[in-house]
Amino acid sequence: RLKRVVIDLINKLAKDENDIQTEALIYYETGNIHAKNKQWASALEQYNNAINTSSDENIKARAHISMANIYSQTDYFKPAMEHYYDAISHAGESENLNLQTKALLDVGNMYAQKYDKDSSLQYLSLAKNIAHETQDHKVIGKTYQKSADVCETLSENHLALDNLKYSTFYYKQANSPTKVAQNFEAAADLMSKLGNKEKVPPS
């Protein structure tokens, strides 16, 4: 409650000073508060205000992703996809490769939920291509890790293992032992599903 009061105060000050970017950020953060409390309609309104107020492509992209996430949670496939595509577009305008990667992964996951394997794998491939452009080992490792999760949703367990293998490689390069351990555990679960009892983690 206190956080909301502070945000309202800052928002008023931003309007008084005609600080458009701060005002847009406040709308975005207020949307996050409403979303956390599952007040979907209010959250969508605030994210939409952020998009309409800001000239910052990154804020627009993040707000569109947040709106898409709400629609995906409430099973509105078409509006969710429209907002993901808008997010990809705005992230592209700002050359924010991380946000592009995230949105592409989310689209791949949406198609997986609809059991559209070909479309899902296509977007996962695009996400991995963009992730490699970041040259950030953590981002690349996370992208392969998330791709593995989506492949498991598609019951493509062998493909999921392949993605975990690459994810582990890049997480090792990034010196992220916790993420590597998570991949080992996920790989063990997948091999169990495949009937492979050998304790061979991805290398």
PDB file of N, CA and C in Angstrom, residues 93-196:
ATOM      1  N   GLU A  93      13.193  -1.736 -32.873  1.00  0.00           N
ATOM      2  CA  GLU A  93      13.462  -0.314 -33.117  1.00  0.00           C
ATOM      3  C   GLU A  93      14.569   0.203 -32.198  1.00  0.00           C
ATOM      4  N   SER A  94      14.613  -0.298 -30.975  1.00  0.00           N
ATOM      5  CA  SER A  94      15.627   0.155 -30.019  1.00  0.00           C
ATOM      6  C   SER A  94      16.872  -0.738 -30.040  1.00  0.00           C
ATOM      7  N   GLU A  95      16.841  -1.739 -30.925  1.00  0.00           N
ATOM      8  CA  GLU A  95      17.946  -2.698 -31.041  1.00  0.00           C
ATOM      9  C   GLU A  95      18.228  -3.381 -29.700  1.00  0.00           C
ATOM     10  N   ASN A  96      17.146  -3.645 -28.958  1.00  0.00           N
ATOM     11  CA  ASN A  96      17.264  -4.344 -27.678  1.00  0.00           C
ATOM     12  C   ASN A  96      17.147  -5.844 -27.949  1.00  0.00           C
ATOM     13  N   LEU A  97      18.281  -6.486 -28.110  1.00  0.00           N
ATOM     14  CA  LEU A  97      18.302  -7.909 -28.471  1.00  0.00           C
ATOM     15  C   LEU A  97      17.742  -8.783 -27.355  1.00  0.00           C
ATOM     16  N   ASN A  98      17.975  -8.395 -26.106  1.00  0.00           N
ATOM     17  CA  ASN A  98      17.466  -9.188 -24.981  1.00  0.00           C
ATOM     18  C   ASN A  98      15.939  -9.249 -24.979  1.00  0.00           C
ATOM     19  N   LEU A  99      15.301  -8.082 -25.190  1.00  0.00           N
ATOM     20  CA  LEU A  99      13.840  -8.052 -25.206  1.00  0.00           C
ATOM     21  C   LEU A  99      13.281  -8.790 -26.420  1.00  0.00           C
ATOM     22  N   GLN A 100      13.964  -8.664 -27.549  1.00  0.00           N
ATOM     23  CA  GLN A 100      13.525  -9.409 -28.728  1.00  0.00           C
ATOM     24  C   GLN A 100      13.568 -10.908 -28.457  1.00  0.00           C
ATOM     25  N   THR A 101      14.662 -11.342 -27.844  1.00  0.00           N
ATOM     26  CA  THR A 101      14.810 -12.765 -27.528  1.00  0.00           C
ATOM     27  C   THR A 101      13.700 -13.240 -26.607  1.00  0.00           C
ATOM     28  N   LYS A 102      13.428 -12.456 -25.561  1.00  0.00           N
ATOM     29  CA  LYS A 102      12.385 -12.828 -24.596  1.00  0.00           C
ATOM     30  C   LYS A 102      11.026 -12.948 -25.277  1.00  0.00           C
ATOM     31  N   ALA A 103      10.689 -11.959 -26.094  1.00  0.00           N
ATOM     32  CA  ALA A 103       9.380 -11.975 -26.761  1.00  0.00           C
ATOM     33  C   ALA A 103       9.268 -13.145 -27.735  1.00  0.00           C
ATOM     34  N   LEU A 104      10.330 -13.428 -28.455  1.00  0.00           N
ATOM     35  CA  LEU A 104      10.315 -14.555 -29.396  1.00  0.00           C
ATOM     36  C   LEU A 104      10.151 -15.883 -28.663  1.00  0.00           C
ATOM     37  N   LEU A 105      10.814 -16.024 -27.530  1.00  0.00           N
ATOM     38  CA  LEU A 105      10.646 -17.234 -26.715  1.00  0.00           C
ATOM     39  C   LEU A 105       9.200 -17.372 -26.243  1.00  0.00           C
ATOM     40  N   ASP A 106       8.622 -16.246 -25.833  1.00  0.00           N
ATOM     41  CA  ASP A 106       7.231 -16.270 -25.362  1.00  0.00           C
ATOM     42  C   ASP A 106       6.274 -16.679 -26.486  1.00  0.00           C
ATOM     43  N   VAL A 107       6.544 -16.186 -27.701  1.00  0.00           N
ATOM     44  CA  VAL A 107       5.705 -16.570 -28.839  1.00  0.00           C
ATOM     45  C   VAL A 107       5.857 -18.065 -29.111  1.00  0.00           C
ATOM     46  N   GLY A 108       7.083 -18.557 -29.053  1.00  0.00           N
ATOM     47  CA  GLY A 108       7.310 -19.988 -29.240  1.00  0.00           C
ATOM     48  C   GLY A 108       6.559 -20.815 -28.218  1.00  0.00           C
ATOM     49  N   ASN A 109       6.544 -20.330 -26.986  1.00  0.00           N
ATOM     50  CA  ASN A 109       5.828 -21.041 -25.931  1.00  0.00           C
ATOM     51  C   ASN A 109       4.319 -20.994 -26.164  1.00  0.00           C
ATOM     52  N   MET A 110       3.812 -19.855 -26.646  1.00  0.00           N
ATOM     53  CA  MET A 110       2.382 -19.745 -26.935  1.00  0.00           C
ATOM     54  C   MET A 110       1.959 -20.774 -27.984  1.00  0.00           C
ATOM     55  N   TYR A 111       2.754 -20.901 -29.035  1.00  0.00           N
ATOM     56  CA  TYR A 111       2.434 -21.890 -30.067  1.00  0.00           C
ATOM     57  C   TYR A 111       2.538 -23.314 -29.520  1.00  0.00           C
ATOM     58  N   ALA A 112       3.470 -23.532 -28.604  1.00  0.00           N
ATOM     59  CA  ALA A 112       3.597 -24.858 -27.995  1.00  0.00           C
ATOM     60  C   ALA A 112       2.348 -25.206 -27.194  1.00  0.00           C
ATOM     61  N   GLN A 113       1.785 -24.207 -26.512  1.00  0.00           N
ATOM     62  CA  GLN A 113       0.561 -24.438 -25.746  1.00  0.00           C
ATOM     63  C   GLN A 113      -0.595 -24.836 -26.659  1.00  0.00           C
ATOM     64  N   LYS A 114      -0.519 -24.397 -27.927  1.00  0.00           N
ATOM     65  CA  LYS A 114      -1.533 -24.758 -28.923  1.00  0.00           C
ATOM     66  C   LYS A 114      -1.128 -26.014 -29.698  1.00  0.00           C
ATOM     67  N   TYR A 115      -0.007 -26.614 -29.306  1.00  0.00           N
ATOM     68  CA  TYR A 115       0.529 -27.821 -29.961  1.00  0.00           C
ATOM     69  C   TYR A 115       0.820 -27.597 -31.439  1.00  0.00           C
ATOM     70  N   ASP A 116       1.220 -26.364 -31.763  1.00  0.00           N
ATOM     71  CA  ASP A 116       1.650 -26.029 -33.118  1.00  0.00           C
ATOM     72  C   ASP A 116       3.176 -26.154 -33.122  1.00  0.00           C
ATOM     73  N   LYS A 117       3.642 -27.370 -33.360  1.00  0.00           N
ATOM     74  CA  LYS A 117       5.068 -27.680 -33.236  1.00  0.00           C
ATOM     75  C   LYS A 117       5.921 -26.877 -34.205  1.00  0.00           C
ATOM     76  N   ASP A 118       5.536 -26.847 -35.472  1.00  0.00           N
ATOM     77  CA  ASP A 118       6.355 -26.182 -36.484  1.00  0.00           C
ATOM     78  C   ASP A 118       6.536 -24.697 -36.185  1.00  0.00           C
ATOM     79  N   SER A 119       5.442 -24.015 -35.848  1.00  0.00           N
ATOM     80  CA  SER A 119       5.529 -22.582 -35.541  1.00  0.00           C
ATOM     81  C   SER A 119       6.343 -22.348 -34.276  1.00  0.00           C
ATOM     82  N   SER A 120       6.134 -23.198 -33.286  1.00  0.00           N
ATOM     83  CA  SER A 120       6.864 -23.057 -32.030  1.00  0.00           C
ATOM     84  C   SER A 120       8.370 -23.179 -32.248  1.00  0.00           C
ATOM     85  N   LEU A 121       8.782 -24.215 -32.948  1.00  0.00           N
ATOM     86  CA  LEU A 121      10.210 -24.435 -33.179  1.00  0.00           C
ATOM     87  C   LEU A 121      10.812 -23.326 -34.041  1.00  0.00           C
ATOM     88  N   GLN A 122      10.009 -22.789 -34.952  1.00  0.00           N
ATOM     89  CA  GLN A 122      10.492 -21.696 -35.795  1.00  0.00           C
ATOM     90  C   GLN A 122      10.846 -20.473 -34.945  1.00  0.00           C
ATOM     91  N   TYR A 123       9.971 -20.131 -33.988  1.00  0.00           N
ATOM     92  CA  TYR A 123      10.230 -18.969 -33.147  1.00  0.00           C
ATOM     93  C   TYR A 123      11.341 -19.228 -32.138  1.00  0.00           C
ATOM     94  N   LEU A 124      11.457 -20.471 -31.683  1.00  0.00           N
ATOM     95  CA  LEU A 124      12.577 -20.802 -30.799  1.00  0.00           C
ATOM     96  C   LEU A 124      13.898 -20.616 -31.529  1.00  0.00           C
ATOM     97  N   SER A 125      13.931 -21.017 -32.787  1.00  0.00           N
ATOM     98  CA  SER A 125      15.136 -20.863 -33.594  1.00  0.00           C
ATOM     99  C   SER A 125      15.486 -19.387 -33.771  1.00  0.00           C
ATOM    100  N   LEU A 126      14.465 -18.563 -34.041  1.00  0.00           N
ATOM    101  CA  LEU A 126      14.695 -17.121 -34.171  1.00  0.00           C
ATOM    102  C   LEU A 126      15.218 -16.533 -32.867  1.00  0.00           C
ATOM    103  N   ALA A 127      14.654 -16.975 -31.747  1.00  0.00           N
ATOM    104  CA  ALA A 127      15.095 -16.488 -30.437  1.00  0.00           C
ATOM    105  C   ALA A 127      16.561 -16.823 -30.199  1.00  0.00           C
ATOM    106  N   LYS A 128      16.955 -18.040 -30.556  1.00  0.00           N
ATOM    107  CA  LYS A 128      18.354 -18.441 -30.345  1.00  0.00           C
ATOM    108  C   LYS A 128      19.302 -17.669 -31.259  1.00  0.00           C
ATOM    109  N   ASN A 129      18.861 -17.397 -32.464  1.00  0.00           N
ATOM    110  CA  ASN A 129      19.689 -16.602 -33.377  1.00  0.00           C
ATOM    111  C   ASN A 129      19.936 -15.197 -32.820  1.00  0.00           C
ATOM    112  N   ILE A 130      18.872 -14.579 -32.317  1.00  0.00           N
ATOM    113  CA  ILE A 130      19.004 -13.236 -31.748  1.00  0.00           C
ATOM    114  C   ILE A 130      19.850 -13.279 -30.477  1.00  0.00           C
ATOM    115  N   ALA A 131      19.647 -14.316 -29.663  1.00  0.00           N
ATOM    116  CA  ALA A 131      20.418 -14.447 -28.424  1.00  0.00           C
ATOM    117  C   ALA A 131      21.913 -14.505 -28.714  1.00  0.00           C
ATOM    118  N   HIS A 132      22.284 -15.231 -29.759  1.00  0.00           N
ATOM    119  CA  HIS A 132      23.702 -15.323 -30.115  1.00  0.00           C
ATOM    120  C   HIS A 132      24.270 -13.960 -30.513  1.00  0.00           C
ATOM    121  N   GLU A 133      23.432 -13.106 -31.075  1.00  0.00           N
ATOM    122  CA  GLU A 133      23.890 -11.774 -31.460  1.00  0.00           C
ATOM    123  C   GLU A 133      24.270 -10.926 -30.247  1.00  0.00           C
ATOM    124  N   THR A 134      23.701 -11.238 -29.075  1.00  0.00           N
ATOM    125  CA  THR A 134      24.037 -10.478 -27.868  1.00  0.00           C
ATOM    126  C   THR A 134      25.454 -10.765 -27.409  1.00  0.00           C
ATOM    127  N   GLN A 135      25.987 -11.928 -27.769  1.00  0.00           N
ATOM    128  CA  GLN A 135      27.309 -12.377 -27.326  1.00  0.00           C
ATOM    129  C   GLN A 135      27.396 -12.430 -25.807  1.00  0.00           C
ATOM    130  N   ASP A 136      26.239 -12.555 -25.174  1.00  0.00           N
ATOM    131  CA  ASP A 136      26.153 -12.657 -23.713  1.00  0.00           C
ATOM    132  C   ASP A 136      25.868 -14.115 -23.364  1.00  0.00           C
ATOM    133  N   HIS A 137      26.832 -14.786 -22.746  1.00  0.00           N
ATOM    134  CA  HIS A 137      26.691 -16.220 -22.481  1.00  0.00           C
ATOM    135  C   HIS A 137      25.496 -16.541 -21.583  1.00  0.00           C
ATOM    136  N   LYS A 138      25.194 -15.644 -20.640  1.00  0.00           N
ATOM    137  CA  LYS A 138      24.042 -15.889 -19.765  1.00  0.00           C
ATOM    138  C   LYS A 138      22.736 -15.824 -20.554  1.00  0.00           C
ATOM    139  N   VAL A 139      22.630 -14.835 -21.419  1.00  0.00           N
ATOM    140  CA  VAL A 139      21.426 -14.694 -22.243  1.00  0.00           C
ATOM    141  C   VAL A 139      21.274 -15.906 -23.165  1.00  0.00           C
ATOM    142  N   ILE A 140      22.371 -16.329 -23.768  1.00  0.00           N
ATOM    143  CA  ILE A 140      22.316 -17.488 -24.668  1.00  0.00           C
ATOM    144  C   ILE A 140      21.961 -18.748 -23.887  1.00  0.00           C
ATOM    145  N   GLY A 141      22.596 -18.924 -22.720  1.00  0.00           N
ATOM    146  CA  GLY A 141      22.296 -20.091 -21.895  1.00  0.00           C
ATOM    147  C   GLY A 141      20.844 -20.139 -21.471  1.00  0.00           C
ATOM    148  N   LYS A 142      20.309 -18.977 -21.077  1.00  0.00           N
ATOM    149  CA  LYS A 142      18.906 -18.912 -20.662  1.00  0.00           C
ATOM    150  C   LYS A 142      17.977 -19.215 -21.821  1.00  0.00           C
ATOM    151  N   THR A 143      18.338 -18.733 -23.008  1.00  0.00           N
ATOM    152  CA  THR A 143      17.495 -18.953 -24.185  1.00  0.00           C
ATOM    153  C   THR A 143      17.400 -20.432 -24.526  1.00  0.00           C
ATOM    154  N   TYR A 144      18.518 -21.136 -24.477  1.00  0.00           N
ATOM    155  CA  TYR A 144      18.488 -22.578 -24.718  1.00  0.00           C
ATOM    156  C   TYR A 144      17.748 -23.310 -23.594  1.00  0.00           C
ATOM    157  N   GLN A 145      17.894 -22.822 -22.375  1.00  0.00           N
ATOM    158  CA  GLN A 145      17.196 -23.437 -21.250  1.00  0.00           C
ATOM    159  C   GLN A 145      15.685 -23.301 -21.406  1.00  0.00           C
ATOM    160  N   LYS A 146      15.229 -22.095 -21.755  1.00  0.00           N
ATOM    161  CA  LYS A 146      13.799 -21.871 -21.980  1.00  0.00           C
ATOM    162  C   LYS A 146      13.301 -22.664 -23.185  1.00  0.00           C
ATOM    163  N   SER A 147      14.148 -22.778 -24.201  1.00  0.00           N
ATOM    164  CA  SER A 147      13.776 -23.570 -25.382  1.00  0.00           C
ATOM    165  C   SER A 147      13.593 -25.029 -25.001  1.00  0.00           C
ATOM    166  N   ALA A 148      14.421 -25.509 -24.095  1.00  0.00           N
ATOM    167  CA  ALA A 148      14.285 -26.890 -23.618  1.00  0.00           C
ATOM    168  C   ALA A 148      12.934 -27.094 -22.941  1.00  0.00           C
ATOM    169  N   ASP A 149      12.517 -26.115 -22.149  1.00  0.00           N
ATOM    170  CA  ASP A 149      11.215 -26.208 -21.475  1.00  0.00           C
ATOM    171  C   ASP A 149      10.083 -26.299 -22.491  1.00  0.00           C
ATOM    172  N   VAL A 150      10.177 -25.466 -23.540  1.00  0.00           N
ATOM    173  CA  VAL A 150       9.136 -25.468 -24.571  1.00  0.00           C
ATOM    174  C   VAL A 150       9.133 -26.796 -25.327  1.00  0.00           C
ATOM    175  N   CYS A 151      10.323 -27.309 -25.625  1.00  0.00           N
ATOM    176  CA  CYS A 151      10.416 -28.598 -26.327  1.00  0.00           C
ATOM    177  C   CYS A 151       9.802 -29.718 -25.487  1.00  0.00           C
ATOM    178  N   GLU A 152       9.988 -29.638 -24.188  1.00  0.00           N
ATOM    179  CA  GLU A 152       9.377 -30.642 -23.306  1.00  0.00           C
ATOM    180  C   GLU A 152       7.858 -30.545 -23.354  1.00  0.00           C
ATOM    181  N   THR A 153       7.336 -29.316 -23.416  1.00  0.00           N
ATOM    182  CA  THR A 153       5.890 -29.124 -23.563  1.00  0.00           C
ATOM    183  C   THR A 153       5.384 -29.793 -24.829  1.00  0.00           C
ATOM    184  N   LEU A 154       6.211 -29.743 -25.876  1.00  0.00           N
ATOM    185  CA  LEU A 154       5.858 -30.358 -27.162  1.00  0.00           C
ATOM    186  C   LEU A 154       6.123 -31.858 -27.186  1.00  0.00           C
ATOM    187  N   SER A 155       6.582 -32.400 -26.056  1.00  0.00           N
ATOM    188  CA  SER A 155       6.962 -33.821 -25.954  1.00  0.00           C
ATOM    189  C   SER A 155       8.136 -34.168 -26.861  1.00  0.00           C
ATOM    190  N   GLU A 156       8.928 -33.163 -27.183  1.00  0.00           N
ATOM    191  CA  GLU A 156      10.154 -33.358 -27.965  1.00  0.00           C
ATOM    192  C   GLU A 156      11.321 -33.469 -26.984  1.00  0.00           C
ATOM    193  N   ASN A 157      11.356 -34.590 -26.260  1.00  0.00           N
ATOM    194  CA  ASN A 157      12.312 -34.715 -25.165  1.00  0.00           C
ATOM    195  C   ASN A 157      13.762 -34.816 -25.625  1.00  0.00           C
ATOM    196  N   HIS A 158      14.002 -35.465 -26.758  1.00  0.00           N
ATOM    197  CA  HIS A 158      15.367 -35.529 -27.282  1.00  0.00           C
ATOM    198  C   HIS A 158      15.859 -34.133 -27.658  1.00  0.00           C
ATOM    199  N   LEU A 159      14.979 -33.358 -28.261  1.00  0.00           N
ATOM    200  CA  LEU A 159      15.329 -31.999 -28.640  1.00  0.00           C
ATOM    201  C   LEU A 159      15.535 -31.131 -27.396  1.00  0.00           C
ATOM    202  N   ALA A 160      14.738 -31.388 -26.377  1.00  0.00           N
ATOM    203  CA  ALA A 160      14.899 -30.670 -25.113  1.00  0.00           C
ATOM    204  C   ALA A 160      16.277 -30.949 -24.519  1.00  0.00           C
ATOM    205  N   LEU A 161      16.712 -32.204 -24.590  1.00  0.00           N
ATOM    206  CA  LEU A 161      18.040 -32.563 -24.085  1.00  0.00           C
ATOM    207  C   LEU A 161      19.143 -31.847 -24.858  1.00  0.00           C
ATOM    208  N   ASP A 162      18.978 -31.760 -26.165  1.00  0.00           N
ATOM    209  CA  ASP A 162      19.962 -31.047 -26.983  1.00  0.00           C
ATOM    210  C   ASP A 162      20.066 -29.579 -26.556  1.00  0.00           C
ATOM    211  N   ASN A 163      18.906 -28.968 -26.306  1.00  0.00           N
ATOM    212  CA  ASN A 163      18.911 -27.575 -25.874  1.00  0.00           C
ATOM    213  C   ASN A 163      19.556 -27.415 -24.502  1.00  0.00           C
ATOM    214  N   LEU A 164      19.327 -28.379 -23.619  1.00  0.00           N
ATOM    215  CA  LEU A 164      19.959 -28.334 -22.305  1.00  0.00           C
ATOM    216  C   LEU A 164      21.476 -28.470 -22.418  1.00  0.00           C
ATOM    217  N   LYS A 165      21.911 -29.281 -23.371  1.00  0.00           N
ATOM    218  CA  LYS A 165      23.347 -29.450 -23.597  1.00  0.00           C
ATOM    219  C   LYS A 165      23.993 -28.111 -23.957  1.00  0.00           C
ATOM    220  N   TYR A 166      23.390 -27.403 -24.904  1.00  0.00           N
ATOM    221  CA  TYR A 166      23.931 -26.106 -25.304  1.00  0.00           C
ATOM    222  C   TYR A 166      23.801 -25.078 -24.180  1.00  0.00           C
ATOM    223  N   SER A 167      22.668 -25.125 -23.486  1.00  0.00           N
ATOM    224  CA  SER A 167      22.471 -24.207 -22.367  1.00  0.00           C
ATOM    225  C   SER A 167      23.561 -24.393 -21.319  1.00  0.00           C
ATOM    226  N   THR A 168      23.857 -25.645 -21.013  1.00  0.00           N
ATOM    227  CA  THR A 168      24.885 -25.940 -20.014  1.00  0.00           C
ATOM    228  C   THR A 168      26.248 -25.423 -20.463  1.00  0.00           C
ATOM    229  N   PHE A 169      26.560 -25.605 -21.737  1.00  0.00           N
ATOM    230  CA  PHE A 169      27.830 -25.123 -22.273  1.00  0.00           C
ATOM    231  C   PHE A 169      27.966 -23.610 -22.057  1.00  0.00           C
ATOM    232  N   TYR A 170      26.927 -22.863 -22.401  1.00  0.00           N
ATOM    233  CA  TYR A 170      27.014 -21.407 -22.297  1.00  0.00           C
ATOM    234  C   TYR A 170      26.952 -20.934 -20.846  1.00  0.00           C
ATOM    235  N   TYR A 171      26.201 -21.640 -20.013  1.00  0.00           N
ATOM    236  CA  TYR A 171      26.190 -21.272 -18.594  1.00  0.00           C
ATOM    237  C   TYR A 171      27.553 -21.535 -17.959  1.00  0.00           C
ATOM    238  N   LYS A 172      28.247 -22.564 -18.416  1.00  0.00           N
ATOM    239  CA  LYS A 172      29.602 -22.806 -17.922  1.00  0.00           C
ATOM    240  C   LYS A 172      30.520 -21.664 -18.334  1.00  0.00           C
ATOM    241  N   GLN A 173      30.360 -21.207 -19.579  1.00  0.00           N
ATOM    242  CA  GLN A 173      31.161 -20.079 -20.050  1.00  0.00           C
ATOM    243  C   GLN A 173      30.875 -18.829 -19.228  1.00  0.00           C
ATOM    244  N   ALA A 174      29.637 -18.705 -18.760  1.00  0.00           N
ATOM    245  CA  ALA A 174      29.226 -17.539 -17.979  1.00  0.00           C
ATOM    246  C   ALA A 174      29.515 -17.712 -16.489  1.00  0.00           C
ATOM    247  N   ASN A 175      30.094 -18.863 -16.136  1.00  0.00           N
ATOM    248  CA  ASN A 175      30.395 -19.161 -14.731  1.00  0.00           C
ATOM    249  C   ASN A 175      29.135 -19.063 -13.870  1.00  0.00           C
ATOM    250  N   SER A 176      28.116 -19.820 -14.284  1.00  0.00           N
ATOM    251  CA  SER A 176      26.839 -19.838 -13.563  1.00  0.00           C
ATOM    252  C   SER A 176      26.556 -21.261 -13.061  1.00  0.00           C
ATOM    253  N   PRO A 177      27.233 -21.687 -11.995  1.00  0.00           N
ATOM    254  CA  PRO A 177      27.101 -23.068 -11.521  1.00  0.00           C
ATOM    255  C   PRO A 177      25.689 -23.461 -11.096  1.00  0.00           C
ATOM    256  N   THR A 178      24.934 -22.519 -10.557  1.00  0.00           N
ATOM    257  CA  THR A 178      23.561 -22.832 -10.136  1.00  0.00           C
ATOM    258  C   THR A 178      22.709 -23.211 -11.344  1.00  0.00           C
ATOM    259  N   LYS A 179      22.856 -22.461 -12.441  1.00  0.00           N
ATOM    260  CA  LYS A 179      22.101 -22.757 -13.659  1.00  0.00           C
ATOM    261  C   LYS A 179      22.546 -24.090 -14.263  1.00  0.00           C
ATOM    262  N   VAL A 180      23.844 -24.370 -14.191  1.00  0.00           N
ATOM    263  CA  VAL A 180      24.356 -25.653 -14.688  1.00  0.00           C
ATOM    264  C   VAL A 180      23.736 -26.799 -13.897  1.00  0.00           C
ATOM    265  N   ALA A 181      23.666 -26.639 -12.581  1.00  0.00           N
ATOM    266  CA  ALA A 181      23.078 -27.671 -11.728  1.00  0.00           C
ATOM    267  C   ALA A 181      21.604 -27.881 -12.054  1.00  0.00           C
ATOM    268  N   GLN A 182      20.897 -26.782 -12.322  1.00  0.00           N
ATOM    269  CA  GLN A 182      19.484 -26.887 -12.703  1.00  0.00           C
ATOM    270  C   GLN A 182      19.332 -27.678 -14.001  1.00  0.00           C
ATOM    271  N   ASN A 183      20.245 -27.442 -14.927  1.00  0.00           N
ATOM    272  CA  ASN A 183      20.199 -28.176 -16.198  1.00  0.00           C
ATOM    273  C   ASN A 183      20.463 -29.663 -15.993  1.00  0.00           C
ATOM    274  N   PHE A 184      21.402 -29.998 -15.116  1.00  0.00           N
ATOM    275  CA  PHE A 184      21.679 -31.409 -14.821  1.00  0.00           C
ATOM    276  C   PHE A 184      20.431 -32.101 -14.282  1.00  0.00           C
ATOM    277  N   GLU A 185      19.736 -31.403 -13.372  1.00  0.00           N
ATOM    278  CA  GLU A 185      18.516 -31.967 -12.781  1.00  0.00           C
ATOM    279  C   GLU A 185      17.433 -32.139 -13.839  1.00  0.00           C
ATOM    280  N   ALA A 186      17.273 -31.136 -14.697  1.00  0.00           N
ATOM    281  CA  ALA A 186      16.269 -31.206 -15.763  1.00  0.00           C
ATOM    282  C   ALA A 186      16.600 -32.325 -16.743  1.00  0.00           C
ATOM    283  N   ALA A 187      17.891 -32.477 -17.058  1.00  0.00           N
ATOM    284  CA  ALA A 187      18.312 -33.528 -17.983  1.00  0.00           C
ATOM    285  C   ALA A 187      18.049 -34.908 -17.392  1.00  0.00           C
ATOM    286  N   ALA A 188      18.276 -35.054 -16.096  1.00  0.00           N
ATOM    287  CA  ALA A 188      18.020 -36.339 -15.437  1.00  0.00           C
ATOM    288  C   ALA A 188      16.541 -36.697 -15.518  1.00  0.00           C
ATOM    289  N   ASP A 189      15.681 -35.706 -15.316  1.00  0.00           N
ATOM    290  CA  ASP A 189      14.236 -35.951 -15.408  1.00  0.00           C
ATOM    291  C   ASP A 189      13.840 -36.369 -16.819  1.00  0.00           C
ATOM    292  N   LEU A 190      14.428 -35.698 -17.814  1.00  0.00           N
ATOM    293  CA  LEU A 190      14.114 -36.023 -19.204  1.00  0.00           C
ATOM    294  C   LEU A 190      14.591 -37.426 -19.568  1.00  0.00           C
ATOM    295  N   MET A 191      15.790 -37.780 -19.129  1.00  0.00           N
ATOM    296  CA  MET A 191      16.312 -39.107 -19.441  1.00  0.00           C
ATOM    297  C   MET A 191      15.493 -40.198 -18.766  1.00  0.00           C
ATOM    298  N   SER A 192      14.949 -39.867 -17.600  1.00  0.00           N
ATOM    299  CA  SER A 192      14.065 -40.811 -16.928  1.00  0.00           C
ATOM    300  C   SER A 192      12.797 -41.024 -17.741  1.00  0.00           C
ATOM    301  N   LYS A 193      12.261 -39.919 -18.296  1.00  0.00           N
ATOM    302  CA  LYS A 193      11.074 -40.028 -19.144  1.00  0.00           C
ATOM    303  C   LYS A 193      11.351 -40.862 -20.388  1.00  0.00           C
ATOM    304  N   LEU A 194      12.578 -40.747 -20.892  1.00  0.00           N
ATOM    305  CA  LEU A 194      12.956 -41.476 -22.100  1.00  0.00           C
ATOM    306  C   LEU A 194      13.358 -42.913 -21.804  1.00  0.00           C
ATOM    307  N   GLY A 195      13.353 -43.260 -20.515  1.00  0.00           N
ATOM    308  CA  GLY A 195      13.699 -44.622 -20.141  1.00  0.00           C
ATOM    309  C   GLY A 195      15.187 -44.862 -20.063  1.00  0.00           C
ATOM    310  N   ASN A 196      15.967 -43.781 -20.043  1.00  0.00           N
ATOM    311  CA  ASN A 196      17.422 -43.903 -19.961  1.00  0.00           C
ATOM    312  C   ASN A 196      17.837 -43.703 -18.511  1.00  0.00           C
TER     313      ASN A 196
END
